[in-house]
């Protein structure tokens, strides 16, 4: 079962109180959602949580687990991408909300699913789609992408020294036959990295390649950019946006986006006077990212790389 990360800190920064409408844009297993629901009070008191997830399986499980809250109208669940937030709210007859939570990446249920191909620990087809109705799988990416694009993808997620060799090994292997399963890919990755190097690594040698493929298959970074863009206009004045990232590419997008929203000028630094007329739209609540306590990190390995950032709409 997925253990929600930084739960106490999410409540502290999102500050849900009775009567608010909050969006949990990455509903997952609903751990954060359950904690938020407790703070929102009953439907009579006006509290409402809108739960979004792009994974139909997550929505399906949540529909059963949160039946009482759904029946009472306290929880509305929508299968969608968070970049589609404006449409989701419009369909529900709302324009703005009091808070939005985004907890990026995948849940433990998705990662440990023996059929999704997100983990190198299980033999499974190289699928990796968070929404199985989309048609681009990791197997197709490995079949179609040119070598230089594979190399830059692996390099971008931190596979710095062996990105080129892994990309070359993939291209060589696909000339001989298909790469369709997780264990076939692990074997190709291993063939590209000398055994003594593999033995010295803290992480499994396939970790970063699998992460890169998942990010690319699901367009995760583009989704974060679009999702943040969609979240800002959806916040009431005083409304808060809380984002939790798990790797630096995600956190960089959040950090830079929040900085530009908080800035009174986004002109290039060499311009003598401001011509952009940009005005600050948020207050940054976390000058430094909030990270899990030592005890949370030791009890939940997934939490170790988490960084929480939050802003308040002016
Ligand atoms: C880390 S889990 C969230 C866990 C959740 N906060 C909890 O406490 O159980 C991330 C979830 O976000 C979903 N997700 C990822 N990208 C998404 C997107 N662009 N739009 C909506 N949901 C997304 C995934 O399907 C996954 O269920």
Coordinates of C-alpha atoms and ligand atoms in Angstrom, one line a residue:
X1 CA 0.0 0.0 0.0
X2 CA 1.3 3.4 -0.9
X3 CA 2.5 5.5 2.0
X4 CA 1.9 9.2 1.5
X5 CA 4.9 11.4 1.7
X6 CA 5.2 14.6 3.9
X7 CA 1.5 14.2 5.0
X8 CA 1.8 16.5 8.0
X9 CA 3.6 19.1 6.0
X10 CA 1.0 18.9 3.2
X11 CA -1.7 19.8 5.7
X12 CA 0.5 22.5 7.2
X13 CA 1.1 24.3 3.9
X14 CA -2.3 23.5 2.2
X15 CA -4.1 24.6 5.3
X16 CA -7.5 22.9 4.5
X17 CA -10.3 24.0 6.8
X18 CA -14.0 23.4 7.1
X19 CA -16.0 24.6 4.0
X20 CA -13.1 24.8 1.6
X21 CA -12.9 23.2 -1.9
X22 CA -9.6 21.6 -2.5
X23 CA -8.2 19.7 -5.6
X24 CA -6.0 16.7 -5.1
X25 CA -4.6 16.6 -8.6
X26 CA -2.7 13.3 -8.1
X27 CA -5.2 11.2 -6.0
X28 CA -3.2 7.9 -6.2
X29 CA -4.1 5.7 -3.2
X30 CA -5.8 8.7 -1.5
X31 CA -3.6 8.9 1.6
X32 CA -3.2 12.7 1.3
X33 CA -6.9 12.9 0.3
X34 CA -8.1 11.1 3.4
X35 CA -6.2 13.5 5.6
X36 CA -7.5 16.6 3.7
X37 CA -11.1 15.3 3.8
X38 CA -11.0 15.0 7.6
X39 CA -10.2 18.8 7.7
X40 CA -12.9 19.9 5.2
X41 CA -15.9 19.0 7.3
X42 CA -19.2 17.7 6.0
X43 CA -20.9 18.5 2.7
X44 CA -23.5 20.5 4.7
X45 CA -20.6 22.7 5.9
X46 CA -19.6 23.1 2.2
X47 CA -16.3 21.2 2.3
X48 CA -15.4 19.4 -1.0
X49 CA -12.5 17.5 -2.4
X50 CA -12.0 17.1 -6.1
X51 CA -9.8 14.1 -6.7
X52 CA -8.0 13.8 -10.1
X53 CA -5.8 11.0 -11.4
X54 CA -4.8 10.1 -15.0
X55 CA -4.7 6.4 -14.1
X56 CA -8.2 4.8 -14.5
X57 CA -7.1 1.9 -12.2
X58 CA -6.4 4.4 -9.4
X59 CA -9.8 6.0 -9.9
X60 CA -11.4 2.6 -9.9
X61 CA -9.9 1.6 -6.6
X62 CA -10.7 5.0 -5.0
X63 CA -14.3 4.7 -6.1
X64 CA -14.7 1.7 -3.8
X65 CA -12.4 2.8 -1.0
X66 CA -14.1 6.3 -0.7
X67 CA -17.7 5.2 -1.5
X68 CA -19.0 6.9 1.7
X69 CA -17.4 10.2 0.8
X70 CA -18.5 10.0 -2.8
X71 CA -22.1 9.2 -1.9
X72 CA -22.2 12.1 0.5
X73 CA -20.9 14.5 -2.2
X74 CA -17.8 15.3 -0.2
X75 CA -15.5 13.8 -2.8
X76 CA -15.7 14.1 -6.5
X77 CA -13.4 11.8 -8.5
X78 CA -12.4 12.5 -12.1
X79 CA -10.1 10.5 -14.4
X80 CA -8.1 13.2 -16.1
X81 CA -4.6 14.7 -16.5
X82 CA -3.9 17.6 -14.2
X83 CA -3.0 19.7 -17.2
X84 CA -6.8 19.5 -18.0
X85 CA -7.7 21.1 -14.7
X86 CA -9.5 24.1 -16.3
X87 CA -11.9 21.7 -18.2
X88 CA -12.4 19.5 -15.1
X89 CA -13.4 22.5 -13.0
X90 CA -15.6 23.9 -15.8
X91 CA -17.4 20.5 -16.1
X92 CA -18.1 20.6 -12.4
X93 CA -19.4 24.2 -12.7
X94 CA -16.5 25.8 -10.8
X95 CA -13.9 28.3 -11.7
X96 CA -11.7 28.6 -8.6
X97 CA -10.7 26.5 -5.6
X98 CA -9.0 27.1 -2.2
X99 CA -6.1 24.8 -2.6
X100 CA -4.4 22.4 -5.0
X101 CA -2.1 19.5 -4.2
X102 CA 0.3 17.9 -6.7
X103 CA 2.3 14.9 -5.6
X104 CA 4.2 13.9 -8.7
X105 CA 5.5 10.6 -10.0
X106 CA 3.9 7.2 -9.4
X107 CA 2.3 5.4 -6.5
X108 CA 3.7 2.2 -5.0
X109 CA 0.7 0.3 -6.4
X110 CA 1.7 1.4 -9.9
X111 CA 5.4 0.9 -9.4
X112 CA 5.0 -2.6 -7.9
X113 CA 2.3 -3.7 -10.3
X114 CA 3.6 -6.9 -11.9
X115 CA 2.0 -6.1 -15.3
X116 CA 2.8 -2.4 -15.9
X117 CA 6.5 -2.7 -16.6
X118 CA 7.4 0.3 -14.4
X119 CA 9.8 -1.7 -12.3
X120 CA 12.8 -3.8 -13.3
X121 CA 12.0 -6.1 -10.4
X122 CA 9.2 -7.9 -12.3
X123 CA 9.2 -9.5 -15.7
X124 CA 6.5 -7.7 -17.6
X125 CA 5.8 -6.1 -21.0
X126 CA 7.5 -2.7 -21.4
X127 CA 4.3 -0.7 -21.1
X128 CA 4.8 2.0 -18.5
X129 CA 1.7 4.0 -19.5
X130 CA -0.1 5.6 -16.5
X131 CA -3.2 5.8 -18.7
X132 CA -3.5 2.5 -20.7
X133 CA -5.8 4.3 -23.2
X134 CA -2.9 6.3 -24.5
X135 CA -1.1 4.4 -27.3
X136 CA 2.6 5.1 -26.8
X137 CA 4.4 2.4 -24.7
X138 CA 8.0 2.1 -23.6
X139 CA 8.5 -0.8 -26.0
X140 CA 7.5 1.4 -28.9
X141 CA 9.8 4.2 -27.7
X142 CA 12.7 1.7 -27.6
X143 CA 11.8 0.6 -31.1
X144 CA 11.4 4.0 -32.6
X145 CA 13.6 6.6 -31.0
X146 CA 16.9 7.4 -32.7
X147 CA 20.1 6.6 -30.8
X148 CA 20.9 10.2 -30.0
X149 CA 17.5 10.8 -28.5
X150 CA 17.8 7.7 -26.3
X151 CA 21.2 8.9 -25.2
X152 CA 20.0 12.4 -24.2
X153 CA 17.0 10.9 -22.4
X154 CA 19.2 8.7 -20.2
X155 CA 21.7 11.5 -19.7
X156 CA 19.0 13.9 -18.6
X157 CA 17.8 11.6 -15.8
X158 CA 21.4 11.2 -14.4
X159 CA 22.7 8.2 -16.3
X160 CA 25.7 10.4 -17.1
X161 CA 28.6 8.0 -17.8
X162 CA 26.9 5.2 -19.7
X163 CA 24.0 6.9 -21.5
X164 CA 25.7 6.6 -24.9
X165 CA 26.7 3.0 -24.4
X166 CA 23.2 2.0 -23.2
X167 CA 21.6 3.8 -26.2
X168 CA 24.0 2.0 -28.6
X169 CA 23.4 -1.3 -27.0
X170 CA 19.6 -0.8 -27.4
X171 CA 20.0 0.1 -31.1
X172 CA 22.2 -2.9 -31.7
X173 CA 19.8 -5.2 -29.9
X174 CA 16.7 -4.0 -31.6
X175 CA 18.5 -4.8 -34.9
X176 CA 18.6 -8.4 -33.8
X177 CA 15.1 -8.7 -32.3
X178 CA 12.5 -6.8 -30.3
X179 CA 13.0 -5.4 -26.8
X180 CA 9.6 -6.0 -25.3
X181 CA 10.0 -7.0 -21.7
X182 CA 11.6 -5.5 -18.6
X183 CA 14.1 -8.3 -18.2
X184 CA 15.2 -8.1 -21.9
X185 CA 15.9 -4.4 -21.3
X186 CA 17.7 -5.0 -18.0
X187 CA 19.9 -7.5 -19.9
X188 CA 20.7 -4.9 -22.6
X189 CA 21.5 -2.3 -19.9
X190 CA 23.8 -4.7 -18.1
X191 CA 25.6 -5.5 -21.3
X192 CA 26.5 -1.8 -21.7
X193 CA 27.9 -1.3 -18.2
X194 CA 31.0 -3.2 -17.0
X195 CA 30.3 -5.6 -14.1
X196 CA 32.8 -3.9 -11.6
X197 CA 31.0 -0.5 -12.3
X198 CA 27.6 -2.1 -11.7
X199 CA 28.8 -3.7 -8.5
X200 CA 30.0 -0.3 -7.1
X201 CA 26.7 1.5 -7.8
X202 CA 24.3 2.4 -5.0
X203 CA 21.3 2.1 -7.3
X204 CA 20.5 -0.8 -9.6
X205 CA 22.0 0.0 -13.0
X206 CA 18.5 0.0 -14.6
X207 CA 17.0 2.5 -12.2
X208 CA 17.7 5.7 -14.2
X209 CA 16.9 4.2 -17.6
X210 CA 13.5 3.0 -16.3
X211 CA 12.8 6.4 -14.8
X212 CA 13.7 8.2 -18.0
X213 CA 11.5 5.9 -20.1
X214 CA 8.5 6.4 -17.7
X215 CA 8.9 10.1 -17.8
X216 CA 9.1 10.1 -21.6
X217 CA 6.3 7.7 -22.2
X218 CA 3.9 9.8 -20.0
X219 CA 5.3 13.2 -21.0
X220 CA 5.6 13.8 -17.3
X221 CA 7.7 17.0 -17.4
X222 CA 5.5 18.6 -20.0
X223 CA 2.5 17.6 -17.8
X224 CA 4.1 19.3 -14.8
X225 CA 4.6 22.5 -16.8
X226 CA 1.1 22.5 -18.1
X227 CA -0.4 21.4 -14.8
X228 CA 1.2 24.3 -12.9
X229 CA 0.1 26.7 -15.6
X230 CA -3.4 25.5 -15.2
X231 CA -3.3 25.6 -11.4
X232 CA -2.5 29.3 -11.0
X233 CA -5.6 30.8 -12.5
X234 CA -7.7 28.2 -10.7
X235 CA -6.7 29.5 -7.2
X236 CA -8.8 31.9 -5.2
X237 CA -6.9 34.8 -3.7
X238 CA -5.3 33.3 -0.6
X239 CA -5.5 29.8 -2.2
X240 CA -2.5 27.6 -1.9
X241 CA -0.7 25.3 -4.3
X242 CA 1.5 22.6 -2.8
X243 CA 3.8 20.5 -5.1
X244 CA 5.9 17.5 -4.1
X245 CA 8.8 16.4 -6.5
X246 CA 10.9 13.3 -6.4
X247 CA 13.7 14.1 -8.7
X248 CA 15.6 17.2 -9.8
X249 CA 14.0 17.6 -13.2
X250 CA 10.6 17.9 -11.6
X251 CA 11.8 20.2 -8.8
X252 CA 13.6 22.5 -11.2
X253 CA 10.3 23.1 -13.1
X254 CA 8.4 23.8 -9.8
X255 CA 11.1 26.1 -8.4
X256 CA 11.5 28.1 -11.6
X257 CA 7.7 28.4 -12.2
X258 CA 7.1 29.6 -8.6
X259 CA 10.0 32.1 -8.9
X260 CA 8.6 33.6 -12.1
X261 CA 5.1 33.8 -10.6
X262 CA 6.5 35.6 -7.5
X263 CA 8.6 38.0 -9.5
X264 CA 7.7 41.6 -10.2
X265 CA 9.7 41.6 -13.4
X266 CA 10.7 38.9 -15.8
X267 CA 12.7 41.1 -18.3
X268 CA 16.1 39.8 -19.4
X269 CA 18.7 41.0 -16.9
X270 CA 20.5 43.2 -19.5
X271 CA 17.5 45.4 -20.1
X272 CA 18.0 48.8 -18.5
X273 CA 14.3 49.3 -17.6
X274 CA 11.4 46.9 -17.0
X275 CA 9.2 46.5 -20.0
X276 CA 7.4 43.3 -19.1
X277 CA 4.8 44.8 -16.8
X278 CA 4.8 41.4 -15.0
X279 CA 3.4 41.6 -11.5
X280 CA 3.9 39.1 -8.7
X281 CA 0.9 36.7 -8.6
X282 CA 2.0 34.6 -5.6
X283 CA 3.8 34.6 -2.4
X284 CA 6.4 31.8 -2.0
X285 CA 5.8 30.0 1.3
X286 CA 8.9 27.8 1.1
X287 CA 12.1 29.7 0.5
X288 CA 13.9 26.3 0.7
X289 CA 12.1 23.1 -0.2
X290 CA 10.6 21.2 2.7
X291 CA 12.2 17.7 3.0
X292 CA 11.1 14.7 5.1
X293 CA 12.4 14.2 8.6
X294 CA 15.1 11.6 9.2
X295 CA 12.5 9.3 10.8
X296 CA 10.2 9.6 7.7
X297 CA 13.1 8.9 5.4
X298 CA 14.1 5.9 7.4
X299 CA 10.6 4.4 7.5
X300 CA 9.7 5.2 3.9
X301 CA 12.5 4.9 1.3
X302 CA 10.3 6.6 -1.4
X303 CA 10.3 9.8 0.8
X304 CA 14.0 10.2 0.7
X305 CA 14.2 12.3 -2.4
X306 CA 10.9 14.3 -1.8
X307 CA 10.9 18.1 -1.9
X308 CA 7.8 20.1 -1.1
X309 CA 7.3 23.7 -2.3
X310 CA 4.3 25.8 -1.8
X311 CA 2.9 29.2 -2.9
X312 CA -0.1 31.3 -1.9
X313 CA -2.1 33.2 -4.6
X314 CA -2.1 37.0 -4.0
Ligands
LIG1 C1 2.8 9.8 -5.9 S1 1.2 9.2 -6.5 C2 0.1 10.1 -5.5 C3 -0.1 9.5 -4.1 C4 -1.2 10.2 -3.3 N1 -0.8 11.6 -3.0 C5 -1.4 9.4 -2.0 O1 -1.3 10.0 -0.9 O2 -1.8 8.3 -2.2 C6 1.1 10.1 -8.0 C7 -0.2 9.8 -8.7 O3 -0.4 10.9 -9.7 C8 -0.9 10.3 -10.8 N2 -0.5 11.2 -11.9 C9 0.7 11.2 -12.5 N3 0.8 12.2 -13.5 C10 -0.5 12.7 -13.5 C11 -1.1 13.7 -14.3 N4 -0.4 14.3 -15.3 N5 -2.4 14.0 -14.1 C12 -3.1 13.4 -13.1 N6 -2.6 12.4 -12.3 C13 -1.3 12.1 -12.5 C14 -0.4 8.9 -10.9 O4 -1.2 8.1 -11.7 C15 -0.4 8.5 -9.4 O5 -1.5 7.9 -9.1

